[in-house]
PDB file of C-alpha atoms and ligand atoms in Angstrom:
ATOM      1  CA  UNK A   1     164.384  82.055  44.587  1.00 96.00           C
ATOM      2  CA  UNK A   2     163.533  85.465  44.336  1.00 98.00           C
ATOM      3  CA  UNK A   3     163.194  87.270  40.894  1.00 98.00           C
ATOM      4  CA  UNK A   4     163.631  91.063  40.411  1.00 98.00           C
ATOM      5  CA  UNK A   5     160.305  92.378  38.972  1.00 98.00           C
ATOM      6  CA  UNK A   6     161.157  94.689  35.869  1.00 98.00           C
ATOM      7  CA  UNK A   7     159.171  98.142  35.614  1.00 97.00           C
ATOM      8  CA  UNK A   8     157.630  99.764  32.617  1.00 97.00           C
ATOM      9  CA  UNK A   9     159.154 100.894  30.783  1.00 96.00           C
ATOM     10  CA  UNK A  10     161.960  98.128  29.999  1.00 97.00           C
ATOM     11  CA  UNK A  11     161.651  96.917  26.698  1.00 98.00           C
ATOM     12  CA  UNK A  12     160.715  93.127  27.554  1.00 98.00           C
ATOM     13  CA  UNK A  13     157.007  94.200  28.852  1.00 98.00           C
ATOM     14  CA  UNK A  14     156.254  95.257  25.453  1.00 98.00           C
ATOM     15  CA  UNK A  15     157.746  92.098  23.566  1.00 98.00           C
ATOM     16  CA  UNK A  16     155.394  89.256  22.863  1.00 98.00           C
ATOM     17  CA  UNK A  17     156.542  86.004  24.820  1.00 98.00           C
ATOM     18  CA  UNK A  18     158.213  82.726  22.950  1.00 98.00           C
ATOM     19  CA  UNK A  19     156.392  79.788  23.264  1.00 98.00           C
ATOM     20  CA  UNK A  20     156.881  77.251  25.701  1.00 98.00           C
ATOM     21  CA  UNK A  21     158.564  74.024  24.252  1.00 98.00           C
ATOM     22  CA  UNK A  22     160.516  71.909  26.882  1.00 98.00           C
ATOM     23  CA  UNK A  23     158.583  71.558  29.789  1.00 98.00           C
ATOM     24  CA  UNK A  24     161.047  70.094  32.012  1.00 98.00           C
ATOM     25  CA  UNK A  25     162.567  70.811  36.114  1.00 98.00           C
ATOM     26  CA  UNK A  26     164.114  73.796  35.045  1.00 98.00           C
ATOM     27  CA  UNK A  27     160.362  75.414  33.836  1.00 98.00           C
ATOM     28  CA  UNK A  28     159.105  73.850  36.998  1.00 98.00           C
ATOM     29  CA  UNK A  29     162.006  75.515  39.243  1.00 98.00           C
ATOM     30  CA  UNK A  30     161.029  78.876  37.580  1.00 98.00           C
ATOM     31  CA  UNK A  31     157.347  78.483  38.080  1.00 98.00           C
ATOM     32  CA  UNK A  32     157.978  77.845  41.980  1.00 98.00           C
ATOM     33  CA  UNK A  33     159.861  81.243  41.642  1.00 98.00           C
ATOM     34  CA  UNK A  34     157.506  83.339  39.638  1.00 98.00           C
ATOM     35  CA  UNK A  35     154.744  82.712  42.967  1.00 98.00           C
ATOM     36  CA  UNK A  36     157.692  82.901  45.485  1.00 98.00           C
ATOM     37  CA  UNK A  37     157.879  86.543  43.938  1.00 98.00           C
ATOM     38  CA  UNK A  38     154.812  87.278  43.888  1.00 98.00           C
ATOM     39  CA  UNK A  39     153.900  86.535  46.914  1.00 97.00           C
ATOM     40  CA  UNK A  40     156.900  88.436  48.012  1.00 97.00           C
ATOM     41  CA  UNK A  41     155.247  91.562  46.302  1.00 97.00           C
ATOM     42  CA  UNK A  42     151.812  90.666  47.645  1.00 96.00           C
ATOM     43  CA  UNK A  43     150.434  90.558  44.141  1.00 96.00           C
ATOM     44  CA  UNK A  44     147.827  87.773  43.120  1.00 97.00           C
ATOM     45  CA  UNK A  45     149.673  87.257  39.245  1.00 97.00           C
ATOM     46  CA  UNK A  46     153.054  87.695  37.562  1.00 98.00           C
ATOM     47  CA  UNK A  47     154.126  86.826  33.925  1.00 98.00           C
ATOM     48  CA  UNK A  48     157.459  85.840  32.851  1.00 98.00           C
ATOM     49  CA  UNK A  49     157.926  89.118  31.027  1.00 98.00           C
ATOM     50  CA  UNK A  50     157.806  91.439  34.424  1.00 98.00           C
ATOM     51  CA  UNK A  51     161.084  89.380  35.676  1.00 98.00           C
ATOM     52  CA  UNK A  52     163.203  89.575  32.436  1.00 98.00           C
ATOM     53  CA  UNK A  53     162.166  86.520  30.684  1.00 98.00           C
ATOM     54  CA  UNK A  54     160.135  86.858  27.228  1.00 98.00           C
ATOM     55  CA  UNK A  55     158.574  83.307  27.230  1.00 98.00           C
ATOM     56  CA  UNK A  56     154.669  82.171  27.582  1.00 98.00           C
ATOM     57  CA  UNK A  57     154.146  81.538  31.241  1.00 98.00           C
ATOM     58  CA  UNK A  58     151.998  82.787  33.957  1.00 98.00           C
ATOM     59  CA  UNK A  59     151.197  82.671  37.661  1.00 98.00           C
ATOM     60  CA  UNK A  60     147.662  83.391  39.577  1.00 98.00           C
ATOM     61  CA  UNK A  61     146.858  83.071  42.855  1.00 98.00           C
ATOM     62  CA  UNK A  62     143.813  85.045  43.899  1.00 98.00           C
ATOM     63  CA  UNK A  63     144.768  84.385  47.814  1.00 97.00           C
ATOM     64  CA  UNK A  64     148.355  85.365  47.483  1.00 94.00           C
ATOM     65  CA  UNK A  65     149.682  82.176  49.017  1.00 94.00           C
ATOM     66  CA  UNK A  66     146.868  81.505  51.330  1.00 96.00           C
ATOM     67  CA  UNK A  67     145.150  78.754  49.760  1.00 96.00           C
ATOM     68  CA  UNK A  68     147.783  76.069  47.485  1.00 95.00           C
ATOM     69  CA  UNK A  69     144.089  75.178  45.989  1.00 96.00           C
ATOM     70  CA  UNK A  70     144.480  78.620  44.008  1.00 97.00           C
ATOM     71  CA  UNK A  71     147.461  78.247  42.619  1.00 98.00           C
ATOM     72  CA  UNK A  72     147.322  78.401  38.926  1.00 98.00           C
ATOM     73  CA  UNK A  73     149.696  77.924  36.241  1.00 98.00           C
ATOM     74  CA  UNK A  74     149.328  78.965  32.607  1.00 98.00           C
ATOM     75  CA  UNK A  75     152.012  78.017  29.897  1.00 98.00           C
ATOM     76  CA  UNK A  76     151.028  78.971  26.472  1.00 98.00           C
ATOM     77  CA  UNK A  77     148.022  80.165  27.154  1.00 98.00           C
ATOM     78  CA  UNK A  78     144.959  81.531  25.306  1.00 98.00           C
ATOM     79  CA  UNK A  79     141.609  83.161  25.845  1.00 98.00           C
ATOM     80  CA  UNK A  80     139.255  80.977  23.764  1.00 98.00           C
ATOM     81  CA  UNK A  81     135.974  82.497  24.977  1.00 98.00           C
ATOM     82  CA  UNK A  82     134.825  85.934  25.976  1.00 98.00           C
ATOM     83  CA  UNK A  83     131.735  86.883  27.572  1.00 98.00           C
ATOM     84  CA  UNK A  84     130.121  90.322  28.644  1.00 98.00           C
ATOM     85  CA  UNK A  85     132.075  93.201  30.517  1.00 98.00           C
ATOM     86  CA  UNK A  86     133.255  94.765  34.039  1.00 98.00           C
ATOM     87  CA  UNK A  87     134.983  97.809  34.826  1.00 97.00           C
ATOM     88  CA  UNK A  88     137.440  97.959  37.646  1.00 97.00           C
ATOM     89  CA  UNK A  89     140.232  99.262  39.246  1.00 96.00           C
ATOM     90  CA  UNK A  90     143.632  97.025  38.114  1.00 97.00           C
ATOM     91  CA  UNK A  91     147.262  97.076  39.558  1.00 97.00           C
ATOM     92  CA  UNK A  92     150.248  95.500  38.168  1.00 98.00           C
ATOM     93  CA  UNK A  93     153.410  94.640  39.824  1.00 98.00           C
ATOM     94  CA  UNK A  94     155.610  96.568  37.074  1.00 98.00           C
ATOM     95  CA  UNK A  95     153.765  99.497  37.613  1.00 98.00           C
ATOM     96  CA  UNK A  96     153.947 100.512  41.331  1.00 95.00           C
ATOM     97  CA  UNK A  97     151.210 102.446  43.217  1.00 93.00           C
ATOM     98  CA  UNK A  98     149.150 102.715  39.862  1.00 96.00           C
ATOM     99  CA  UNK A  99     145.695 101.544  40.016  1.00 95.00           C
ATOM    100  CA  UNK A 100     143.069 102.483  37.662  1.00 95.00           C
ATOM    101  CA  UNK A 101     140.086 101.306  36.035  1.00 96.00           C
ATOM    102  CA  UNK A 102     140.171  99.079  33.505  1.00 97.00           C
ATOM    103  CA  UNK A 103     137.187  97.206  30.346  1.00 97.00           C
ATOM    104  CA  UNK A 104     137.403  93.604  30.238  1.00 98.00           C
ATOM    105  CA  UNK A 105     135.214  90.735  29.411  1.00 98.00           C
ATOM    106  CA  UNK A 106     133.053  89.661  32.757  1.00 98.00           C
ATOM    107  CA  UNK A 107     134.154  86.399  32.011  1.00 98.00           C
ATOM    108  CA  UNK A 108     136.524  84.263  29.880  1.00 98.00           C
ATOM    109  CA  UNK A 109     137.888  81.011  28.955  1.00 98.00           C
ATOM    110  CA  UNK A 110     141.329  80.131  28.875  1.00 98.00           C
ATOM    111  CA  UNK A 111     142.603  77.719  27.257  1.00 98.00           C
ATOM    112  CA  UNK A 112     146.127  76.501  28.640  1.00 98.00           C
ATOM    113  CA  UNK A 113     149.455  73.970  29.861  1.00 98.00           C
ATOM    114  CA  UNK A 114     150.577  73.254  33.034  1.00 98.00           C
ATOM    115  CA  UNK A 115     153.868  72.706  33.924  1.00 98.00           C
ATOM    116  CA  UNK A 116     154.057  69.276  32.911  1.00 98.00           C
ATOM    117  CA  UNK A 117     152.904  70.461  29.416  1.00 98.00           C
ATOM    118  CA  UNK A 118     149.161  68.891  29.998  1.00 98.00           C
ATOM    119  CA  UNK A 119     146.364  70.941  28.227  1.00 98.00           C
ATOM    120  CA  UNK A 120     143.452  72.146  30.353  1.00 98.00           C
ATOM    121  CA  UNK A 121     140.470  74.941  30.049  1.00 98.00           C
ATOM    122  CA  UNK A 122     139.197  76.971  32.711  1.00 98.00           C
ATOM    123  CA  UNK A 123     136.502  79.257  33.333  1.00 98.00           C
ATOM    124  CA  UNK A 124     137.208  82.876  35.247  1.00 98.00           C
ATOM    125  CA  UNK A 125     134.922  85.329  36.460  1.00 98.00           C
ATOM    126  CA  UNK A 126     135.564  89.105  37.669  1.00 98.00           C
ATOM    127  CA  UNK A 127     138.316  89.206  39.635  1.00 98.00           C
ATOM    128  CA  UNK A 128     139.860  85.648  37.942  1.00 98.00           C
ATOM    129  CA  UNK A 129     138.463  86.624  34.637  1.00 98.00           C
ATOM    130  CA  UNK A 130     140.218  90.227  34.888  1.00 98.00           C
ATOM    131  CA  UNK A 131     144.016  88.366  36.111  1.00 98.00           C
ATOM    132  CA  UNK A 132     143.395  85.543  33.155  1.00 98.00           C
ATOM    133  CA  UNK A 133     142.848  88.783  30.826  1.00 98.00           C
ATOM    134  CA  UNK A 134     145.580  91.366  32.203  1.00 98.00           C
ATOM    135  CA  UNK A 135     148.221  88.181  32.735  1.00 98.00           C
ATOM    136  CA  UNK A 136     147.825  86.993  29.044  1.00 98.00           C
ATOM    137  CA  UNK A 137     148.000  90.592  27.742  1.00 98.00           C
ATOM    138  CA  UNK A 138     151.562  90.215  29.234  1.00 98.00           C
ATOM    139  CA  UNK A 139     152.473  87.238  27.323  1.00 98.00           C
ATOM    140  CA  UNK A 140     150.902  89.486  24.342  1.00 98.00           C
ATOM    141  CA  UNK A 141     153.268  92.712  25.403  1.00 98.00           C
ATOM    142  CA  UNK A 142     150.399  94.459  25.899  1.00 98.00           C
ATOM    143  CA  UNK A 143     150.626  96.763  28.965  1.00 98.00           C
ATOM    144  CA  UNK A 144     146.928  97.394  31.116  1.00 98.00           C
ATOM    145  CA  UNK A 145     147.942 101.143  30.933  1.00 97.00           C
ATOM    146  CA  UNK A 146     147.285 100.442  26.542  1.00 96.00           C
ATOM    147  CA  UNK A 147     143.619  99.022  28.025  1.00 97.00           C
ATOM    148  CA  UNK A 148     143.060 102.497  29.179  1.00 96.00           C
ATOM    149  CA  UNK A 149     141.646 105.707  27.694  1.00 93.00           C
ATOM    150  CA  UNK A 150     144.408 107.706  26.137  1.00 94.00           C
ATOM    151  CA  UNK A 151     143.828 110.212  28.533  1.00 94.00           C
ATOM    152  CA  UNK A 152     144.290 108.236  31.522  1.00 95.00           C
ATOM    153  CA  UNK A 153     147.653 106.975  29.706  1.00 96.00           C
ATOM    154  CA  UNK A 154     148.981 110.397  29.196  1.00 97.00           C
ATOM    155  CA  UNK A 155     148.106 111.094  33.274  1.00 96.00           C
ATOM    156  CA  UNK A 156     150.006 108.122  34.838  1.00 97.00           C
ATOM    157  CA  UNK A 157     152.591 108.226  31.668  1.00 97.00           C
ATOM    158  CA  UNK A 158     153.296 112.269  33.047  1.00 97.00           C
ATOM    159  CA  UNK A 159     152.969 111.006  36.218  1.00 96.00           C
ATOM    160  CA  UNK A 160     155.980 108.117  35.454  1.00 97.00           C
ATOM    161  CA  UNK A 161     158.030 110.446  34.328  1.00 96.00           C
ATOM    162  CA  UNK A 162     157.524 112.853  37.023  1.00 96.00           C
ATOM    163  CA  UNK A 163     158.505 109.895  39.730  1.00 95.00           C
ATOM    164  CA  UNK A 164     161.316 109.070  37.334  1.00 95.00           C
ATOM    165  CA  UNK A 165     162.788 112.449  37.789  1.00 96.00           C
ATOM    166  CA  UNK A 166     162.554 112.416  41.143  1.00 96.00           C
ATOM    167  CA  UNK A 167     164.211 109.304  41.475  1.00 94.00           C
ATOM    168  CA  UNK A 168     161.825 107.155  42.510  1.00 93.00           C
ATOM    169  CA  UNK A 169     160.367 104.794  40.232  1.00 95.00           C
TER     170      UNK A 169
HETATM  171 CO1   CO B   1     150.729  93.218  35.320  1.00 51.02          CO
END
């Protein structure tokens, strides 16, 4: 099914997630949903937050459906290891059309549940190192635009509000 992806600035983006608890078909069912959507969107990562639902869950797929071997799911998770820095341009499904550069560790380690509530660790690099980073953020409320320089904030905040007088955010 289909979710409808919520954009900045509704209030659940900038609420830490709940902890996951019951991982039962009904998680499951909304896992298969939260990659249904983003593939739908063409995006390579959505958490729970950007479709309404404050809880600690997360979708990546760095080949946006292509390969099922790159599907990963991340309940609960955190970033247990950090290691030296990149800076490049981001995206994120609840902000449309903005892309800008973003600081983040080069690479990370997550530490993590699957949907069946089985613990895990995984290392990312770059571009999976930069999703691991940006998705948990989202479990965290914390928006990539807040990763920024304040003056790149106030430039695509003005520029929000510009599109939201318009009509078209
Ligand atoms: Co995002």
């Amino acid at each position: 099914m289909l979710l409808k992806i919520v954009k900045y600035p509704e209030p659940v983006l900038s609420q830490p997630g709940e902890p996951v608890t019951e991982f039962n078909d009904e998680l499951r069912r909304f896992v298969a949903d939260l990659f249904e959507t983003t593939y739908a969107a063409k995006g390579i990562g959505l958490a729970a937050p950007q479709v309404g639902v404050s809880k600690r869950v997360t979708v990546i797929d760095l080949s946006c459906g292509k390969d099922p071997e790159q599907k990963l799911v991340l309940i609960n998770p955190e970033i247990i290891a950090r290691e030296g820095k990149q800076y490049e341009e981001e995206g994120c499904l609840s902000f449309p059309e903005i892309h800008d550069k973003v600081q983040r560790a080069f690479k990370v380690t997550v530490r993590a549940q699957d949907e069946y509530g089985k613990w895990f660790e995984m290392d990312g690099e770059e571009l999976l190192a930069r999703a691991f980073q940006h998705e948990i953020d989202h479990l965290d409320g914390v928006l990539f635009i807040f990763r920024m320089s304040s003056l790149k904030r106030d430039m695509i905040l003005r520029r929000i509000r510009k599109a939201q007088r318009e009509g078209t955010w």
